Coordinates of C-alpha atoms and ligand atoms in Angstrom, one line a residue:
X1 CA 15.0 -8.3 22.2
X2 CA 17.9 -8.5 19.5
X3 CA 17.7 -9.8 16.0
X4 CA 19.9 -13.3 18.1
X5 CA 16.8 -13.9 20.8
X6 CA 18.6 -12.0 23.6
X7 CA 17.5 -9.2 25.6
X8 CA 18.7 -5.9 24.5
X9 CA 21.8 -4.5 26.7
X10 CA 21.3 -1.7 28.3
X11 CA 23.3 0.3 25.9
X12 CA 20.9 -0.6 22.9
X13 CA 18.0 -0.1 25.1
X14 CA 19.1 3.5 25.6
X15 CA 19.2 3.2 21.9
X16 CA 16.1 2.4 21.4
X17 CA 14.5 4.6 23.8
X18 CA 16.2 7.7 22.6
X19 CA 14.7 6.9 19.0
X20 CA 11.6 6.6 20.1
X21 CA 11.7 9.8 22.1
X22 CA 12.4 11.4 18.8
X23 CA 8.9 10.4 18.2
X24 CA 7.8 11.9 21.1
X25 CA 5.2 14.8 20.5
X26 CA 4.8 17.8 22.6
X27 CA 1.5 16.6 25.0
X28 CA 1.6 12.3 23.3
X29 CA 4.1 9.8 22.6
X30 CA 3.9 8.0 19.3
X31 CA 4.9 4.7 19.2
X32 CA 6.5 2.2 16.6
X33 CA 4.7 -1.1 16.3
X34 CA 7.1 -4.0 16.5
X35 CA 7.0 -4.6 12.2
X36 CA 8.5 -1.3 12.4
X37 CA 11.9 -2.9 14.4
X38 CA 11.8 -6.1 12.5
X39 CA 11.8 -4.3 9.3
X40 CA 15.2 -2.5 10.8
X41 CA 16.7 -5.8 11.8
X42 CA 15.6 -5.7 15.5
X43 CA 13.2 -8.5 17.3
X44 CA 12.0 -5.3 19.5
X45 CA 9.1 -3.9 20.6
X46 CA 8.1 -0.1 22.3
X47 CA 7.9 -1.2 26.2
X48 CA 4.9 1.1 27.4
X49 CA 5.8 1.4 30.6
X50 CA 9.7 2.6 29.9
X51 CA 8.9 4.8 27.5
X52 CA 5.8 6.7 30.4
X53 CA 8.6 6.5 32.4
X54 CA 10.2 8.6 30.1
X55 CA 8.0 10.9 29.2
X56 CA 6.8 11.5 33.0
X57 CA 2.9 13.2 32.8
X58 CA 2.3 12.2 29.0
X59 CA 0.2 9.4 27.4
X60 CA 0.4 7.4 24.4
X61 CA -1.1 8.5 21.0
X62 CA -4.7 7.0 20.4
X63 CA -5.5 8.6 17.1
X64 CA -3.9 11.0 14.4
X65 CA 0.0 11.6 14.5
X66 CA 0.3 15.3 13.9
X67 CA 3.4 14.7 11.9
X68 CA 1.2 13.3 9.0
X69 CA -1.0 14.9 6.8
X70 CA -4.2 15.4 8.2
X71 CA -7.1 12.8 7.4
X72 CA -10.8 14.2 6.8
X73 CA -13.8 12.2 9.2
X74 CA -14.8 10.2 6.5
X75 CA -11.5 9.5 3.8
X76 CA -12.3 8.5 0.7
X77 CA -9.7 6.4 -1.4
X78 CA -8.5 9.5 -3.5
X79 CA -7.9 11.0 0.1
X80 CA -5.5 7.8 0.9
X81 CA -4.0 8.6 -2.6
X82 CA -3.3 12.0 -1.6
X83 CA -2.6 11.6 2.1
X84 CA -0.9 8.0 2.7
X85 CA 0.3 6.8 -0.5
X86 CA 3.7 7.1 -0.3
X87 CA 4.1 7.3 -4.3
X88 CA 1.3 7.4 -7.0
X89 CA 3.7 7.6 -10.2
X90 CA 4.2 3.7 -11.2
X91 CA 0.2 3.6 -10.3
X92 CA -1.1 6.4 -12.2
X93 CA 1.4 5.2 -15.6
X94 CA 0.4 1.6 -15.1
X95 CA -3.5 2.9 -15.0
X96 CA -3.3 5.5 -18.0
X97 CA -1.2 3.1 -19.8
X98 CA -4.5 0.2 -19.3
X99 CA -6.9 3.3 -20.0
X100 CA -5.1 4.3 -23.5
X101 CA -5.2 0.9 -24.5
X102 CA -8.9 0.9 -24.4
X103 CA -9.1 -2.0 -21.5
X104 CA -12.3 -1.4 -20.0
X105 CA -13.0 0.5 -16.9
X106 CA -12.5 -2.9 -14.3
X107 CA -9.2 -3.6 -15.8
X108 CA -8.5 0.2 -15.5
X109 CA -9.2 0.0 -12.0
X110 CA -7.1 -3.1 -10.9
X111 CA -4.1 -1.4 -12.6
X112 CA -5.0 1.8 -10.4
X113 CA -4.8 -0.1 -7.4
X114 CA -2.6 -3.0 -8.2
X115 CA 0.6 -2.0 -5.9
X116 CA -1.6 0.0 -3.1
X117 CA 0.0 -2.5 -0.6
X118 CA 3.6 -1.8 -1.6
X119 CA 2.9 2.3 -2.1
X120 CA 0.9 2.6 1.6
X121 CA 2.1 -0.4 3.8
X122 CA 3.9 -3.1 2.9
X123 CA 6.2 -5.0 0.2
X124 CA 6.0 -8.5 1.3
X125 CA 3.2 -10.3 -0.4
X126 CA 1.7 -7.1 -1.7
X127 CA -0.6 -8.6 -3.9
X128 CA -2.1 -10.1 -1.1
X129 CA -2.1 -7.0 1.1
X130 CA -3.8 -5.0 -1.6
X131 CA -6.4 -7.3 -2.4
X132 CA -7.7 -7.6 1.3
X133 CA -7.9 -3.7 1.5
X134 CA -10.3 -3.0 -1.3
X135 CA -12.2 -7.0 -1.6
X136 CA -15.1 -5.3 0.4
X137 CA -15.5 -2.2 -2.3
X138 CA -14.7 -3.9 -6.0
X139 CA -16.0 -6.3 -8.0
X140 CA -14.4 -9.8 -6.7
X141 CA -12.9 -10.1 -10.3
X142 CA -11.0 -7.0 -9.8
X143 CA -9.6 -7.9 -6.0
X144 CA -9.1 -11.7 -7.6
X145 CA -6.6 -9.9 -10.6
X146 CA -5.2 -7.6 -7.8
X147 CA -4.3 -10.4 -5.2
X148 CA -3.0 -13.1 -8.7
X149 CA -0.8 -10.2 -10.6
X150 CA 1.6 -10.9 -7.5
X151 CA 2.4 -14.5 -8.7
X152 CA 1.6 -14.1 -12.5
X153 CA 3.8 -11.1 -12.6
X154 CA 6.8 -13.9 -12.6
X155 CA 5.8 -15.9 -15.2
X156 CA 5.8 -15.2 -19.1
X157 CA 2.6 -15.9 -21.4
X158 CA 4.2 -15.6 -24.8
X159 CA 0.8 -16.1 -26.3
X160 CA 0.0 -12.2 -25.0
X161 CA 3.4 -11.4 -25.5
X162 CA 4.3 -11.3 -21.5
X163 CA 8.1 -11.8 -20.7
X164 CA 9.7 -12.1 -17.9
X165 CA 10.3 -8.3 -17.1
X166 CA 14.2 -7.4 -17.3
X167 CA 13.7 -5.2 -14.3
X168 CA 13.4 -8.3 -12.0
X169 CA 16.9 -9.5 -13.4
X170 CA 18.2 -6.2 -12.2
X171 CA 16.3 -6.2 -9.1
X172 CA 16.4 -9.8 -7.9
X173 CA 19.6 -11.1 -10.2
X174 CA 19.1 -13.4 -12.6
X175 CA 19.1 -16.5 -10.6
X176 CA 16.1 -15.6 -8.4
X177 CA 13.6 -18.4 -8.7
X178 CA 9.9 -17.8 -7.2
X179 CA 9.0 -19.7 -4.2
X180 CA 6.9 -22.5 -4.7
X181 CA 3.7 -21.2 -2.8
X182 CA 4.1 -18.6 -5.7
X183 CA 4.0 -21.0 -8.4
X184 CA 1.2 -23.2 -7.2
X185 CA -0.4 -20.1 -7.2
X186 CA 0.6 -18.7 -10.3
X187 CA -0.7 -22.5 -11.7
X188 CA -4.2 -22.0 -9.9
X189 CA -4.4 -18.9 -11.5
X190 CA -3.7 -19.7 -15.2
X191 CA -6.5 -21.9 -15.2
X192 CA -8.9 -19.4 -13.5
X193 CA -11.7 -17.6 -15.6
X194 CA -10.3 -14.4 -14.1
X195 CA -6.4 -15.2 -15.7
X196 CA -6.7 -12.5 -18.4
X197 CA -7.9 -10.0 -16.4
X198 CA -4.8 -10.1 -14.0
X199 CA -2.5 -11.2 -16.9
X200 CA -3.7 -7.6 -18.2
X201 CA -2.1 -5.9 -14.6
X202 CA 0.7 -7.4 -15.5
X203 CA 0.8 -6.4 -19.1
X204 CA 0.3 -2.7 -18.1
X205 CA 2.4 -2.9 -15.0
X206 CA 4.9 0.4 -16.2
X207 CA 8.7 -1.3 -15.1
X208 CA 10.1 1.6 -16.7
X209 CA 8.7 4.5 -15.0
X210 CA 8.8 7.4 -16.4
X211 CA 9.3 11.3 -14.7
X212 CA 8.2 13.1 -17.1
X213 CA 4.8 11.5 -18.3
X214 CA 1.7 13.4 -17.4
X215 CA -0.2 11.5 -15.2
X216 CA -3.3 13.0 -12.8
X217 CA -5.0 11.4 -10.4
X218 CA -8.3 13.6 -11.3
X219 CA -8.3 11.2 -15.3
X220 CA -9.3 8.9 -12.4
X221 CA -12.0 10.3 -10.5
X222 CA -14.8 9.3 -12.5
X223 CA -13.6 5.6 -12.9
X224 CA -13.3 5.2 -9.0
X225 CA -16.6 6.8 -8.5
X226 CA -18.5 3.9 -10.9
X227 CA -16.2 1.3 -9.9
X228 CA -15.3 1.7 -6.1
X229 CA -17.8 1.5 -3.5
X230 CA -16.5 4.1 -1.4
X231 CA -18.1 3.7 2.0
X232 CA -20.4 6.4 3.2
X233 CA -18.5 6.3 6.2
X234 CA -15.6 6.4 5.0
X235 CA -12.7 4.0 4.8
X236 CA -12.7 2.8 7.9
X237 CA -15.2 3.1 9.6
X238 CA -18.0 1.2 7.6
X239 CA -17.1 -1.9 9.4
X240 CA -16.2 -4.2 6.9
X241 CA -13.5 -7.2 6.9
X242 CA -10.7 -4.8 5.8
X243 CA -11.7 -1.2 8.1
X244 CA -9.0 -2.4 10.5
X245 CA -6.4 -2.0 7.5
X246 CA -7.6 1.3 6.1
X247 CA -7.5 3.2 10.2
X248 CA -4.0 1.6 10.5
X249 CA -3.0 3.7 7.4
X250 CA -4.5 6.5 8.9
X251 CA -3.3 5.9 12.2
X252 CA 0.1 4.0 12.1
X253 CA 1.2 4.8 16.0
X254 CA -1.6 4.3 17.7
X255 CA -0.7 2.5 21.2
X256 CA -3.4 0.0 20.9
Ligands
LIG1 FE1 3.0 -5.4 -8.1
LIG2 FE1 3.3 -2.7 -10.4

């Protein structure tokens, strides 16, 4: 289907199927999960049966792409930060910027983690995203901050010296007005025991990033070790309420 509601013509469906034979792997086929076409414009999904079809004696991907770096049995989240985050810069700044400024080790952690939905899946509601993946293996004051620093992010508290950030005038122009299921959340959250501590993400969220700081992942290790309950499975496979979330990072075309 096309971004209008009509089936594809045969023309874009040829499209279509030669991009995802671009995917195709010597002995699997990788497929694209229909977010994939919507986030290119296209109300579209990878048909299974065309694309066999087209790749006469091969099956579909269950497990690892080959084209991404390889994930150990049992990942760890510093192995997601090497492996699947896309980008650790603006994380890394945001966390050393927290951990300079003597915030304590919690508050160093939600600014570690703040924007893992926008740097390993998604930018829509990333606040949201982020929180769900780690709720099972923080402190729920920590997931709370992660999950409120999307809506309080938009809103200035001159009594910690907050302001709007001028990076959202640039990014969003300077008539962009939050949604409203952002401000009744952003008012939910001012009155929440929690506020300051997701107030403090925002406070130490680095807008100007900056190439040349020295930021390393290792400052980190010991703060994620007393403050993330990594899984003794791994991420994953420990079957909590956000595995699903972690193996789709590690396995983005699987078929089912
Ligand atoms: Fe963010
Ligand atoms: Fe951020």
């Amino acid at each position: 289907m096309n971004e209008h509601n009509k089936p594809l013509t045969l023309s874009e469906r040829a499209d279509e199927l030669e991009e995802e034979m671009m995917h195709e792997l010597s002995a699997r086929i990788a497929t694209k999960s229909t977010f994939c076409y919507l986030a290119d414009g296209k109300v579209a999904m990878a048909e299974g049966q065309a694309l066999l079809a087209a790749n006469p004696g091969k099956h579909f991907l269950m497990g690892a792409d080959p084209r991404l770096p390889p994930m150990p049995d049992k990942p760890t989240l510093i192995d997601f930060f090497k492996a699947r985050f896309a980008s650790t810069a603006h994380l890394l700044q945001s966390a050393t910027h927290a951990l300079k400024g003597g915030q304590p080790e919690k508050v160093v952690l939600a600014c570690l983690l703040h924007d893992i939905g926008v740097t390993s899946f998604i930018r829509c509601d990333h606040g949201y995203w982020g929180a769900q993946m780690i709720e099972p293996y923080v402190d729920e004051e920590i997931s709370w901050a992660v999950r409120m620093h999307q809506a309080l992010r938009f809103f200035p508290d001159p009594s910690v010296g907050y302001e709007y950030p001028q990076m959202y005038v640039k990014l969003f122009g300077a008539d962009y007005k939050p949604e409203p299921y952002i401000v009744a959340e952003y008012e939910r959250a001012r009155n929440h025991k929690w506020y300051m501590t997701s107030r403090l993400i925002t406070m130490n969220d680095i807008y100007a990033f900056d190439p040349d700081a020295k930021v390393n992942l290792d400052d980190f290790v010991d703060i994620i070790g007393r403050t993330f309950k990594q899984p003794k499975e791994g991420l994953g496979f420990d079957n909590s309420p956000s595995s699903h979330m972690w193996r789709t990072l590690m396995w983005p075309t699987r078929f089912l």
